[in-house]
């Protein structure tokens, strides 16, 4: 390199400072709840509050439901498009990317008006309906990531051969998806699931506008009422995001089908040429 | 009575055609496989958006007209659009420039590879660390009693709040946005930087070009569409940001998403259709920026074959 790396070091140092100072400041602030001492009192206060636990429980259940629903929606579709309907691929892919274009506030506005009390599908009139609408909102937000993750997973395995093999052994379509395709994309699916989880657990806009007692609105409320607890929450949220991203990386790069499928294909080819 | 007999007749008919089913089923079966997905997308993506767009072209009594859209030009709403556009433009510019510098330093600048990995991992986390917790972190850093504010005041004798700075003002918000915009830029521009082939540089050098000439005539023109495309995505990203700004300002900073949020909560504009018009404006801006991004990306991919 003929450019002096001093400049690179300087840039990296400034960027690291910008990234790390807020983290350090927040951590420092979160320890100062008791005057003159450094304690974890703010964390204890947050973790022992009933509202925290109920909000976290609510959002966890909603996010997990969204992950299951999203997987049920995305896995068969991505598989089917690759296997039978490659022509439809641009349409399906475009629809999966739409939530990146439409801001959540616009989306939930549409839901509230479209599925309000005077609609053909009045979902906002019952408790169950609103919760379902919330989960649907989370599924929609995570659609781009789930579809991308699963589709990448599918591209690594030879689904045509696997499907034919399953079929020739007498498996039904359903059976093929459940016991052949699903285990092969499990890693990618889990990777997408962790991203979904980290997005929907602290989601604020949709949760708040549907008046659900989720974690996002809870955090905003704490931010308005208290001084030190928000900093503790921010540190915990950062650690949570980090763990989710780490697990996502771990599962996204671990592809059991990758070694398995080409081997099988080679064997088949060998058998065919013999 | 009529309903019941109708239903019965239909069921019978279905059974009567039962024998001829497999043939027609085979034709329809392929489409049925994506039916749940398409239905979901239609019900919860397309239909709600069409509903909002239709509302933007109606007056509250239901007749079609352009008056609702035209009333977007009233000072309050036009002002919030202008504010949103300026904030998105500034935060996207800062994010694009600093992100590009950082990515260049990491990929072309001869830094050790552990450092590059660390920054990439951190960028992945930080670009997802938006929303309410980010607001809390910056209040603890640059708020009135934040650590950085106090250190600047007590150690360097620089009272930034007395000098007119506020975390809850335009530039304060731009600095907060930068925390997720810059890492996003690093992640998005990295593939383009990695696509700059060393041979191009070697060829330029063997023809006697200086480093400056290489960047002026080869490097930058190749990177320009990618950089511009990433800038547009950052712009769209900032334009739709709501949770961060809401947690920072309590909903008192009137960018478009906040105004729409308040309107959905309690019809603060006293005209339900103005909400539709606001949403329509947002959709329009998102479509324009994303389409331009798409065109630029196709142009950028020319060099990556």
Coordinates of C-alpha atoms in Angstrom, one line a residue:
Chain A
X1 CA 0.0 0.0 0.0
X2 CA 1.5 3.3 -1.0
X3 CA -1.0 5.3 1.0
X4 CA 0.2 6.0 4.5
X5 CA -1.8 3.8 6.9
X6 CA -1.6 6.6 9.5
X7 CA -4.7 8.2 7.8
X8 CA -6.5 4.8 8.0
X9 CA -5.6 4.4 11.7
X10 CA -6.9 7.9 12.4
X11 CA -10.2 7.3 10.7
X12 CA -10.6 3.9 12.4
X13 CA -9.8 5.6 15.8
X14 CA -12.3 8.4 15.3
X15 CA -15.0 5.9 14.2
X16 CA -14.3 3.6 17.2
X17 CA -14.5 6.6 19.5
X18 CA -17.9 7.6 18.0
X19 CA -19.2 4.1 18.3
X20 CA -17.9 3.3 21.8
X21 CA -18.3 6.6 23.7
X22 CA -22.1 6.5 23.8
X23 CA -21.9 2.9 25.0
X24 CA -19.5 3.7 27.8
X25 CA -21.4 6.8 28.7
X26 CA -24.7 4.8 28.9
X27 CA -23.1 2.1 31.0
X28 CA -21.5 4.7 33.3
X29 CA -24.8 6.5 33.7
X30 CA -26.7 3.3 34.4
X31 CA -24.4 2.6 37.4
X32 CA -25.0 6.0 39.1
X33 CA -28.5 5.6 40.5
X34 CA -27.3 5.7 44.1
X35 CA -25.5 9.0 44.7
X36 CA -21.8 8.7 45.3
X37 CA -21.6 5.0 44.5
X38 CA -21.4 2.7 41.5
X39 CA -24.1 0.1 41.8
X40 CA -26.3 -2.1 39.7
X41 CA -29.4 -0.6 41.5
X42 CA -30.9 0.6 38.2
X43 CA -30.7 -2.9 36.7
X44 CA -32.2 -4.4 39.8
X45 CA -35.0 -1.8 39.8
X46 CA -35.8 -2.6 36.1
X47 CA -35.6 -6.4 36.4
X48 CA -37.8 -6.5 39.5
X49 CA -40.6 -4.4 38.1
X50 CA -43.7 -6.3 37.2
X51 CA -44.5 -4.0 34.2
X52 CA -41.1 -4.9 32.8
X53 CA -41.7 -8.6 33.1
X54 CA -45.2 -8.5 31.7
X55 CA -44.2 -6.3 28.8
X56 CA -41.2 -8.6 28.0
X57 CA -43.4 -11.6 28.3
X58 CA -46.0 -10.1 25.9
X59 CA -43.5 -9.1 23.3
X60 CA -41.7 -12.4 23.5
X61 CA -44.8 -14.4 22.9
X62 CA -45.9 -12.0 20.0
X63 CA -42.4 -12.2 18.4
X64 CA -42.2 -16.0 18.7
X65 CA -45.7 -16.4 17.2
X66 CA -44.6 -14.1 14.4
X67 CA -41.5 -16.2 13.7
X68 CA -43.5 -19.4 13.5
X69 CA -46.1 -17.8 11.3
X70 CA -43.4 -16.3 9.1
X71 CA -41.6 -19.6 8.8
X72 CA -44.9 -21.3 7.8
X73 CA -45.5 -18.7 5.2
X74 CA -42.0 -18.4 3.8
X75 CA -40.5 -21.9 3.7
X76 CA -43.2 -23.6 1.6
X77 CA -43.4 -20.5 -0.7
X78 CA -39.7 -20.2 -1.3
X79 CA -39.4 -23.9 -1.9
X80 CA -42.4 -24.0 -4.2
X81 CA -41.2 -21.0 -6.3
X82 CA -37.8 -22.6 -6.7
X83 CA -39.2 -26.0 -7.6
X84 CA -42.2 -25.3 -9.8
X85 CA -42.8 -21.6 -10.4
X86 CA -39.5 -19.8 -11.2
X87 CA -41.4 -17.5 -13.4
X88 CA -43.2 -16.1 -10.4
X89 CA -40.0 -15.5 -8.6
X90 CA -39.6 -11.7 -9.3
X91 CA -43.2 -11.1 -8.1
X92 CA -42.7 -13.1 -4.8
X93 CA -39.3 -11.5 -4.2
X94 CA -40.6 -8.0 -4.9
X95 CA -43.5 -8.6 -2.4
X96 CA -41.1 -9.8 0.2
X97 CA -39.0 -6.6 -0.2
X98 CA -42.0 -4.2 -0.1
X99 CA -41.9 -3.9 3.7
X100 CA -38.5 -2.2 3.3
X101 CA -40.1 0.4 1.1
X102 CA -43.2 1.1 3.1
X103 CA -42.5 2.6 6.5
X104 CA -44.1 0.8 9.5
X105 CA -46.2 3.8 10.5
X106 CA -47.8 3.9 7.0
X107 CA -48.4 0.1 7.2
X108 CA -50.1 0.2 10.5
X109 CA -52.1 3.2 9.5
X110 CA -53.4 1.0 6.6
X111 CA -54.2 -1.9 9.0
X112 CA -56.1 0.3 11.4
X113 CA -58.2 1.9 8.7
X114 CA -58.6 -1.3 6.5
X115 CA -59.5 -3.6 9.4
X116 CA -61.3 -1.2 11.6
X117 CA -64.9 -1.7 12.9
X118 CA -66.6 -1.0 9.6
X119 CA -64.4 -3.3 7.4
X120 CA -65.2 -6.6 5.8
X121 CA -62.7 -8.2 8.3
X122 CA -63.1 -6.2 11.5
X123 CA -60.0 -7.3 13.3
X124 CA -59.5 -4.3 15.6
X125 CA -62.8 -4.9 17.5
X126 CA -61.7 -7.9 19.5
X127 CA -58.7 -8.4 21.7
X128 CA -57.7 -11.5 19.8
X129 CA -58.1 -9.7 16.5
X130 CA -55.7 -6.9 17.5
X131 CA -53.1 -9.3 18.8
X132 CA -53.3 -11.2 15.6
X133 CA -52.9 -7.9 13.6
X134 CA -49.8 -7.1 15.7
X135 CA -48.3 -10.5 14.9
X136 CA -49.2 -10.0 11.3
X137 CA -47.4 -6.7 11.4
X138 CA -44.3 -8.3 12.8
X139 CA -44.4 -11.0 10.1
X140 CA -44.7 -8.3 7.5
X141 CA -41.7 -6.3 8.9
X142 CA -39.6 -9.5 9.0
X143 CA -40.6 -10.8 5.6
X144 CA -37.6 -9.3 3.7
X145 CA -35.1 -11.0 6.1
X146 CA -37.0 -14.3 6.5
X147 CA -37.4 -14.7 2.7
X148 CA -33.8 -13.8 2.0
X149 CA -32.5 -16.1 4.7
X150 CA -34.6 -19.1 3.6
X151 CA -34.0 -18.5 -0.1
X152 CA -30.3 -18.4 0.5
X153 CA -30.6 -21.6 2.4
X154 CA -32.5 -23.3 -0.4
X155 CA -29.9 -22.1 -3.0
X156 CA -27.3 -24.1 -1.1
X157 CA -29.1 -27.5 -1.5
X158 CA -30.2 -29.3 -4.6
X159 CA -33.9 -29.2 -3.9
X160 CA -35.0 -30.8 -7.2
X161 CA -32.9 -33.9 -6.6
X162 CA -34.0 -34.0 -2.9
X163 CA -37.7 -33.7 -3.9
X164 CA -37.5 -36.4 -6.5
X165 CA -35.7 -38.7 -4.1
X166 CA -38.3 -38.1 -1.5
X167 CA -41.1 -38.6 -4.0
X168 CA -39.6 -41.8 -5.4
X169 CA -39.6 -43.1 -1.8
X170 CA -43.3 -42.4 -1.6
X171 CA -43.3 -39.2 0.4
X172 CA -46.2 -36.8 0.0
X173 CA -45.5 -33.1 -0.8
X174 CA -46.3 -32.2 2.8
X175 CA -43.9 -34.9 4.1
X176 CA -41.2 -33.8 1.7
X177 CA -41.4 -30.2 3.0
X178 CA -41.5 -31.3 6.7
X179 CA -38.9 -34.0 6.8
X180 CA -36.6 -33.2 3.9
X181 CA -36.6 -29.5 3.0
X182 CA -37.3 -28.1 6.4
X183 CA -34.3 -29.8 8.2
X184 CA -32.0 -28.6 5.4
X185 CA -33.0 -25.0 5.7
X186 CA -33.2 -25.1 9.5
X187 CA -30.0 -23.2 10.0
X188 CA -30.9 -20.4 7.6
X189 CA -34.4 -20.3 9.1
X190 CA -32.9 -19.9 12.6
X191 CA -30.7 -17.1 11.4
X192 CA -33.7 -15.3 10.0
X193 CA -35.6 -16.0 13.2
X194 CA -33.0 -14.3 15.4
X195 CA -33.0 -11.2 13.2
X196 CA -36.8 -11.2 13.3
X197 CA -36.7 -11.6 17.1
X198 CA -34.3 -8.7 17.6
X199 CA -36.5 -6.5 15.4
X200 CA -39.9 -7.3 16.8
X201 CA -39.1 -7.6 20.5
X202 CA -38.5 -3.9 20.9
X203 CA -40.7 -2.8 18.0
X204 CA -42.4 0.5 19.0
X205 CA -44.5 2.0 16.1
X206 CA -46.9 -0.8 15.3
X207 CA -47.1 -2.0 19.0
X208 CA -47.9 1.5 20.2
X209 CA -50.5 2.4 17.6
X210 CA -52.3 -0.9 18.2
X211 CA -52.3 -0.1 21.9
X212 CA -50.5 -3.3 22.9
X213 CA -48.6 -3.6 26.2
X214 CA -45.4 -4.5 24.4
X215 CA -41.8 -3.9 25.2
X216 CA -41.3 -0.9 22.9
X217 CA -44.1 1.3 24.4
X218 CA -42.9 0.2 27.9
X219 CA -39.4 1.5 27.2
X220 CA -40.7 4.8 25.9
X221 CA -42.8 5.1 29.1
X222 CA -39.8 4.4 31.3
X223 CA -37.8 7.0 29.4
X224 CA -40.5 9.6 30.2
X225 CA -40.8 8.7 33.8
X226 CA -37.3 7.8 35.1
X227 CA -33.7 8.8 34.8
X228 CA -31.3 5.9 35.3
X229 CA -33.5 2.9 34.3
X230 CA -33.5 3.9 30.6
X231 CA -29.7 3.7 30.5
X232 CA -29.8 0.3 32.1
X233 CA -32.5 -0.8 29.5
X234 CA -30.4 0.6 26.7
X235 CA -27.4 -1.5 27.8
X236 CA -29.5 -4.6 28.1
X237 CA -31.1 -4.0 24.7
X238 CA -27.6 -3.5 23.2
X239 CA -26.4 -6.8 24.7
X240 CA -29.6 -8.5 23.4
X241 CA -29.1 -7.1 19.9
X242 CA -25.5 -8.3 19.9
X243 CA -26.4 -11.8 21.0
X244 CA -29.1 -12.0 18.4
X245 CA -26.7 -10.8 15.6
X246 CA -24.0 -13.2 16.8
X247 CA -26.4 -16.1 16.7
X248 CA -27.7 -15.0 13.3
X249 CA -24.1 -15.0 11.9
X250 CA -23.4 -18.3 13.5
X251 CA -26.4 -20.0 12.0
X252 CA -26.3 -18.3 8.7
X253 CA -22.7 -19.5 8.0
X254 CA -23.4 -23.0 9.2
X255 CA -25.0 -24.9 6.4
X256 CA -25.3 -28.6 6.9
X257 CA -26.8 -29.1 3.4
X258 CA -23.8 -27.6 1.7
X259 CA -21.6 -30.6 2.0
X260 CA -24.4 -33.1 1.9
X261 CA -26.1 -32.0 -1.3
X262 CA -23.1 -31.8 -3.7
X263 CA -21.9 -35.2 -2.6
X264 CA -25.2 -36.6 -3.4
X265 CA -25.3 -34.9 -6.7
X266 CA -21.9 -36.2 -7.6
X267 CA -22.9 -39.8 -6.7
X268 CA -26.0 -39.5 -8.8
X269 CA -23.9 -38.2 -11.7
X270 CA -21.5 -41.1 -11.3
X271 CA -24.3 -43.5 -11.2
X272 CA -25.8 -42.0 -14.4
X273 CA -22.5 -42.2 -16.4
X274 CA -21.7 -45.7 -15.4
Chain B
X1 CA -83.8 -21.0 3.3
X2 CA -82.5 -19.8 0.0
X3 CA -78.9 -19.7 1.3
X4 CA -79.0 -23.2 2.6
X5 CA -80.3 -24.8 -0.6
X6 CA -77.7 -22.8 -2.6
X7 CA -74.9 -24.1 -0.5
X8 CA -76.2 -27.6 -0.8
X9 CA -76.4 -27.3 -4.5
X10 CA -72.8 -26.2 -4.7
X11 CA -71.6 -29.0 -2.6
X12 CA -73.4 -31.5 -4.8
X13 CA -72.0 -30.0 -7.9
X14 CA -68.5 -30.2 -6.5
X15 CA -69.0 -33.9 -5.9
X16 CA -70.4 -34.5 -9.3
X17 CA -67.3 -33.0 -10.9
X18 CA -65.2 -35.0 -8.5
X19 CA -64.2 -37.6 -11.1
X20 CA -62.9 -35.0 -13.5
X21 CA -60.8 -33.3 -10.8
X22 CA -57.3 -34.7 -11.1
X23 CA -56.7 -33.3 -14.5
X24 CA -57.7 -29.7 -13.7
X25 CA -56.2 -30.0 -10.2
X26 CA -52.8 -30.7 -11.7
X27 CA -53.0 -27.4 -13.6
X28 CA -54.1 -25.4 -10.6
X29 CA -51.9 -27.1 -8.0
X30 CA -48.8 -25.2 -8.8
X31 CA -50.5 -21.9 -8.3
X32 CA -52.1 -23.1 -5.1
X33 CA -48.6 -23.6 -3.6
X34 CA -48.0 -19.8 -3.5
X35 CA -51.6 -18.9 -2.8
X36 CA -51.2 -18.5 1.0
X37 CA -48.2 -16.1 0.5
X38 CA -49.9 -14.1 -2.2
X39 CA -53.1 -13.9 -0.1
X40 CA -51.1 -12.7 2.8
X41 CA -49.3 -10.1 0.8
X42 CA -52.5 -8.9 -0.9
X43 CA -54.4 -8.6 2.4
X44 CA -51.6 -7.1 4.6
X45 CA -49.4 -5.2 2.1
X46 CA -51.2 -4.3 -1.1
X47 CA -54.8 -3.7 0.1
X48 CA -54.0 -1.4 3.1
X49 CA -51.7 0.7 0.9
X50 CA -54.3 1.0 -1.9
X51 CA -56.8 1.9 0.7
X52 CA -54.6 4.8 2.0
X53 CA -53.9 6.0 -1.5
X54 CA -57.5 6.0 -2.4
X55 CA -58.2 8.0 0.8
X56 CA -55.7 10.6 -0.3
X57 CA -57.7 11.3 -3.4
X58 CA -61.0 11.7 -1.5
X59 CA -62.5 14.4 0.7
X60 CA -63.9 13.4 4.1
X61 CA -67.5 13.0 2.7
X62 CA -66.2 10.4 0.2
X63 CA -66.1 12.2 -3.1
X64 CA -63.0 12.1 -5.2
X65 CA -61.0 15.3 -5.5
X66 CA -57.5 16.6 -5.3
X67 CA -58.3 19.1 -2.5
X68 CA -56.9 16.7 0.2
X69 CA -53.6 16.4 -1.6
X70 CA -53.5 20.1 -2.3
X71 CA -53.9 20.8 1.4
X72 CA -50.6 19.1 2.0
X73 CA -49.2 22.5 0.9
X74 CA -50.5 24.3 4.0
X75 CA -47.6 25.7 6.0
X76 CA -47.7 23.1 8.9
X77 CA -47.6 20.1 6.7
X78 CA -45.3 21.4 4.0
X79 CA -43.0 22.5 6.9
X80 CA -42.8 19.0 8.3
X81 CA -42.0 17.6 4.9
X82 CA -39.3 20.1 4.4
X83 CA -37.9 19.3 7.9
X84 CA -38.0 15.6 7.2
X85 CA -36.3 16.0 3.9
X86 CA -33.5 18.2 5.3
X87 CA -32.9 15.9 8.3
X88 CA -32.8 12.8 6.0
X89 CA -30.6 14.6 3.5
X90 CA -28.1 15.7 6.2
X91 CA -28.0 12.4 8.1
X92 CA -27.7 10.4 4.8
X93 CA -24.9 12.7 3.6
X94 CA -22.9 12.5 6.8
X95 CA -23.6 8.7 6.9
X96 CA -22.5 8.2 3.3
X97 CA -19.3 10.3 3.6
X98 CA -18.1 9.0 6.9
X99 CA -19.2 5.5 6.1
X100 CA -17.2 5.6 2.9
X101 CA -14.1 6.9 4.6
X102 CA -14.3 4.2 7.2
X103 CA -15.0 1.5 4.7
X104 CA -12.0 2.7 2.5
X105 CA -9.8 2.7 5.6
X106 CA -10.8 -0.8 6.5
X107 CA -10.7 -2.4 3.1
X108 CA -8.1 -0.4 1.1
X109 CA -6.2 1.2 3.9
X110 CA -3.9 -1.6 5.0
X111 CA -5.4 -2.0 8.5
X112 CA -5.0 -5.4 10.2
X113 CA -7.7 -7.9 9.4
X114 CA -8.9 -8.4 13.0
X115 CA -9.8 -4.7 13.0
X116 CA -11.8 -5.0 9.9
X117 CA -13.7 -8.0 11.3
X118 CA -14.4 -6.1 14.5
X119 CA -15.7 -3.1 12.7
X120 CA -17.9 -5.2 10.4
X121 CA -19.4 -7.1 13.3
X122 CA -20.0 -3.9 15.2
X123 CA -21.6 -2.4 12.1
X124 CA -24.0 -5.3 11.9
X125 CA -25.1 -4.7 15.5
X126 CA -25.1 -0.9 15.4
X127 CA -27.2 -0.7 12.2
X128 CA -29.8 -2.8 14.0
X129 CA -29.5 -0.9 17.2
X130 CA -31.9 1.9 16.2
X131 CA -35.1 2.8 18.0
X132 CA -35.8 3.6 21.6
X133 CA -32.5 2.3 23.3
X134 CA -30.4 4.3 20.9
X135 CA -32.2 7.4 22.1
X136 CA -31.5 6.5 25.7
X137 CA -27.8 5.9 24.9
X138 CA -27.5 9.4 23.4
X139 CA -29.4 11.1 26.2
X140 CA -26.8 9.6 28.6
X141 CA -24.0 10.8 26.3
X142 CA -24.9 14.2 24.9
X143 CA -28.0 15.0 26.9
X144 CA -27.9 18.0 29.3
X145 CA -26.3 15.8 32.0
X146 CA -24.7 13.3 29.6
X147 CA -21.1 12.1 30.1
X148 CA -19.7 13.7 27.0
X149 CA -21.5 17.0 27.8
X150 CA -20.1 17.1 31.4
X151 CA -16.5 16.1 30.3
X152 CA -16.5 18.8 27.6
X153 CA -17.7 21.3 30.2
X154 CA -15.6 20.4 33.2
X155 CA -12.4 19.3 31.5
X156 CA -12.3 21.3 28.3
X157 CA -14.3 24.3 29.6
X158 CA -16.7 24.0 26.6
X159 CA -20.4 24.3 27.6
X160 CA -22.0 23.0 24.4
X161 CA -25.6 23.7 25.7
X162 CA -24.7 27.3 26.5
X163 CA -23.2 27.5 23.0
X164 CA -26.6 26.7 21.6
X165 CA -26.3 22.9 21.0
X166 CA -29.1 20.6 22.0
X167 CA -29.5 16.9 21.5
X168 CA -33.1 17.5 20.7
X169 CA -32.4 20.0 17.9
X170 CA -31.8 19.4 14.2
X171 CA -28.0 18.8 14.5
X172 CA -28.4 16.7 17.7
X173 CA -30.8 14.4 15.9
X174 CA -28.5 14.2 12.9
X175 CA -25.7 13.0 15.2
X176 CA -27.9 10.4 16.7
X177 CA -29.1 9.2 13.2
X178 CA -25.4 8.9 12.2
X179 CA -25.0 6.1 14.7
X180 CA -27.0 3.7 12.5
X181 CA -26.5 5.4 9.2
X182 CA -22.7 5.2 9.1
X183 CA -22.5 1.4 9.9
X184 CA -25.2 0.8 7.3
X185 CA -23.1 2.6 4.8
X186 CA -20.0 0.6 5.7
X187 CA -22.0 -2.7 5.2
X188 CA -23.6 -1.6 1.9
X189 CA -20.5 -0.1 0.3
X190 CA -18.0 -2.8 1.2
X191 CA -19.0 -5.1 -1.7
X192 CA -18.4 -2.3 -4.2
X193 CA -15.0 -1.5 -2.7
X194 CA -14.0 -5.1 -2.8
X195 CA -15.0 -5.1 -6.4
X196 CA -12.4 -2.6 -7.3
X197 CA -9.8 -4.8 -9.0
X198 CA -6.2 -4.3 -8.1
X199 CA -5.4 -4.8 -11.8
X200 CA -7.1 -1.5 -12.6
X201 CA -4.8 0.3 -10.2
X202 CA -1.8 -1.5 -11.5
X203 CA -2.7 -0.7 -15.1
X204 CA -3.2 2.9 -14.3
X205 CA 0.1 3.0 -12.5
X206 CA 2.0 1.3 -15.3
X207 CA 0.7 4.1 -17.6
X208 CA 2.1 6.6 -15.2
X209 CA -0.9 7.7 -13.3
X210 CA -0.6 9.1 -9.8
X211 CA -2.8 7.9 -6.9
X212 CA -4.9 11.1 -7.3
X213 CA -5.3 10.5 -11.1
X214 CA -6.3 6.9 -10.4
X215 CA -9.1 7.9 -8.1
X216 CA -10.2 10.9 -10.2
X217 CA -10.5 9.0 -13.4
X218 CA -11.1 5.4 -12.5
X219 CA -11.9 4.7 -8.8
X220 CA -14.5 7.3 -8.1
X221 CA -16.3 7.1 -11.5
X222 CA -16.7 3.3 -10.9
X223 CA -17.8 3.8 -7.3
X224 CA -20.1 6.8 -7.9
X225 CA -23.3 4.9 -8.8
X226 CA -22.9 2.6 -5.7
X227 CA -22.2 5.6 -3.4
X228 CA -25.2 7.5 -4.7
X229 CA -27.4 4.4 -4.5
X230 CA -26.4 3.8 -0.9
X231 CA -27.0 7.5 -0.1
X232 CA -30.6 7.1 -1.4
X233 CA -31.2 4.1 0.8
X234 CA -29.8 6.0 3.8
X235 CA -32.1 8.9 2.9
X236 CA -35.2 6.5 2.8
X237 CA -34.0 4.9 6.0
X238 CA -33.9 8.2 7.8
X239 CA -37.1 9.4 6.3
X240 CA -39.1 6.5 7.8
X241 CA -37.4 6.6 11.2
X242 CA -39.8 7.2 14.0
X243 CA -39.1 5.3 17.3
X244 CA -35.7 7.0 17.9
X245 CA -37.0 10.5 17.3
X246 CA -40.1 9.9 19.3
X247 CA -38.2 8.6 22.3
X248 CA -35.8 11.6 22.1
X249 CA -38.3 14.4 21.7
X250 CA -41.5 12.9 23.1
X251 CA -43.2 13.4 19.8
X252 CA -42.7 17.2 19.7
X253 CA -40.4 17.3 16.8
X254 CA -42.6 17.6 13.8
X255 CA -41.1 15.4 11.1
X256 CA -43.6 13.6 8.8
X257 CA -43.6 10.2 10.6
X258 CA -44.3 11.9 13.9
X259 CA -47.1 14.0 12.5
X260 CA -48.6 10.9 11.0
X261 CA -48.2 9.0 14.3
X262 CA -50.0 11.8 16.2
X263 CA -52.7 11.9 13.5
X264 CA -53.4 8.2 13.8
X265 CA -53.5 8.5 17.6
X266 CA -55.9 11.4 17.8
X267 CA -56.7 13.1 14.5
X268 CA -54.7 16.2 15.4
X269 CA -55.1 17.6 11.9
X270 CA -59.0 17.7 12.2
X271 CA -59.4 16.0 8.9
X272 CA -59.1 12.2 8.7
X273 CA -58.2 12.3 5.0
X274 CA -55.1 14.5 5.6
X275 CA -53.6 11.5 7.3
X276 CA -54.1 9.5 4.0
X277 CA -52.5 12.4 2.1
X278 CA -49.5 12.4 4.5
X279 CA -49.1 8.6 4.1
X280 CA -49.4 9.0 0.3
X281 CA -46.6 11.5 0.3
X282 CA -44.4 9.2 2.3
X283 CA -45.1 6.3 0.0
X284 CA -44.3 8.5 -3.0
X285 CA -40.9 9.6 -1.6
X286 CA -40.0 6.0 -0.7
X287 CA -40.9 4.8 -4.1
X288 CA -38.9 7.5 -5.9
X289 CA -35.8 7.0 -3.8
X290 CA -35.9 3.2 -4.0
X291 CA -36.5 3.1 -7.7
X292 CA -33.6 5.5 -8.3
X293 CA -31.5 3.2 -6.0
X294 CA -32.5 0.2 -8.1
X295 CA -31.5 1.9 -11.4
X296 CA -28.2 3.0 -9.9
X297 CA -27.5 -0.4 -8.6
X298 CA -28.0 -1.9 -12.0
X299 CA -25.6 0.6 -13.4
X300 CA -23.0 -0.2 -10.7
X301 CA -23.3 -3.9 -11.4
X302 CA -21.9 -3.4 -14.9
X303 CA -18.4 -3.5 -13.4
X304 CA -18.9 -6.4 -11.2
X305 CA -19.1 -9.1 -13.9

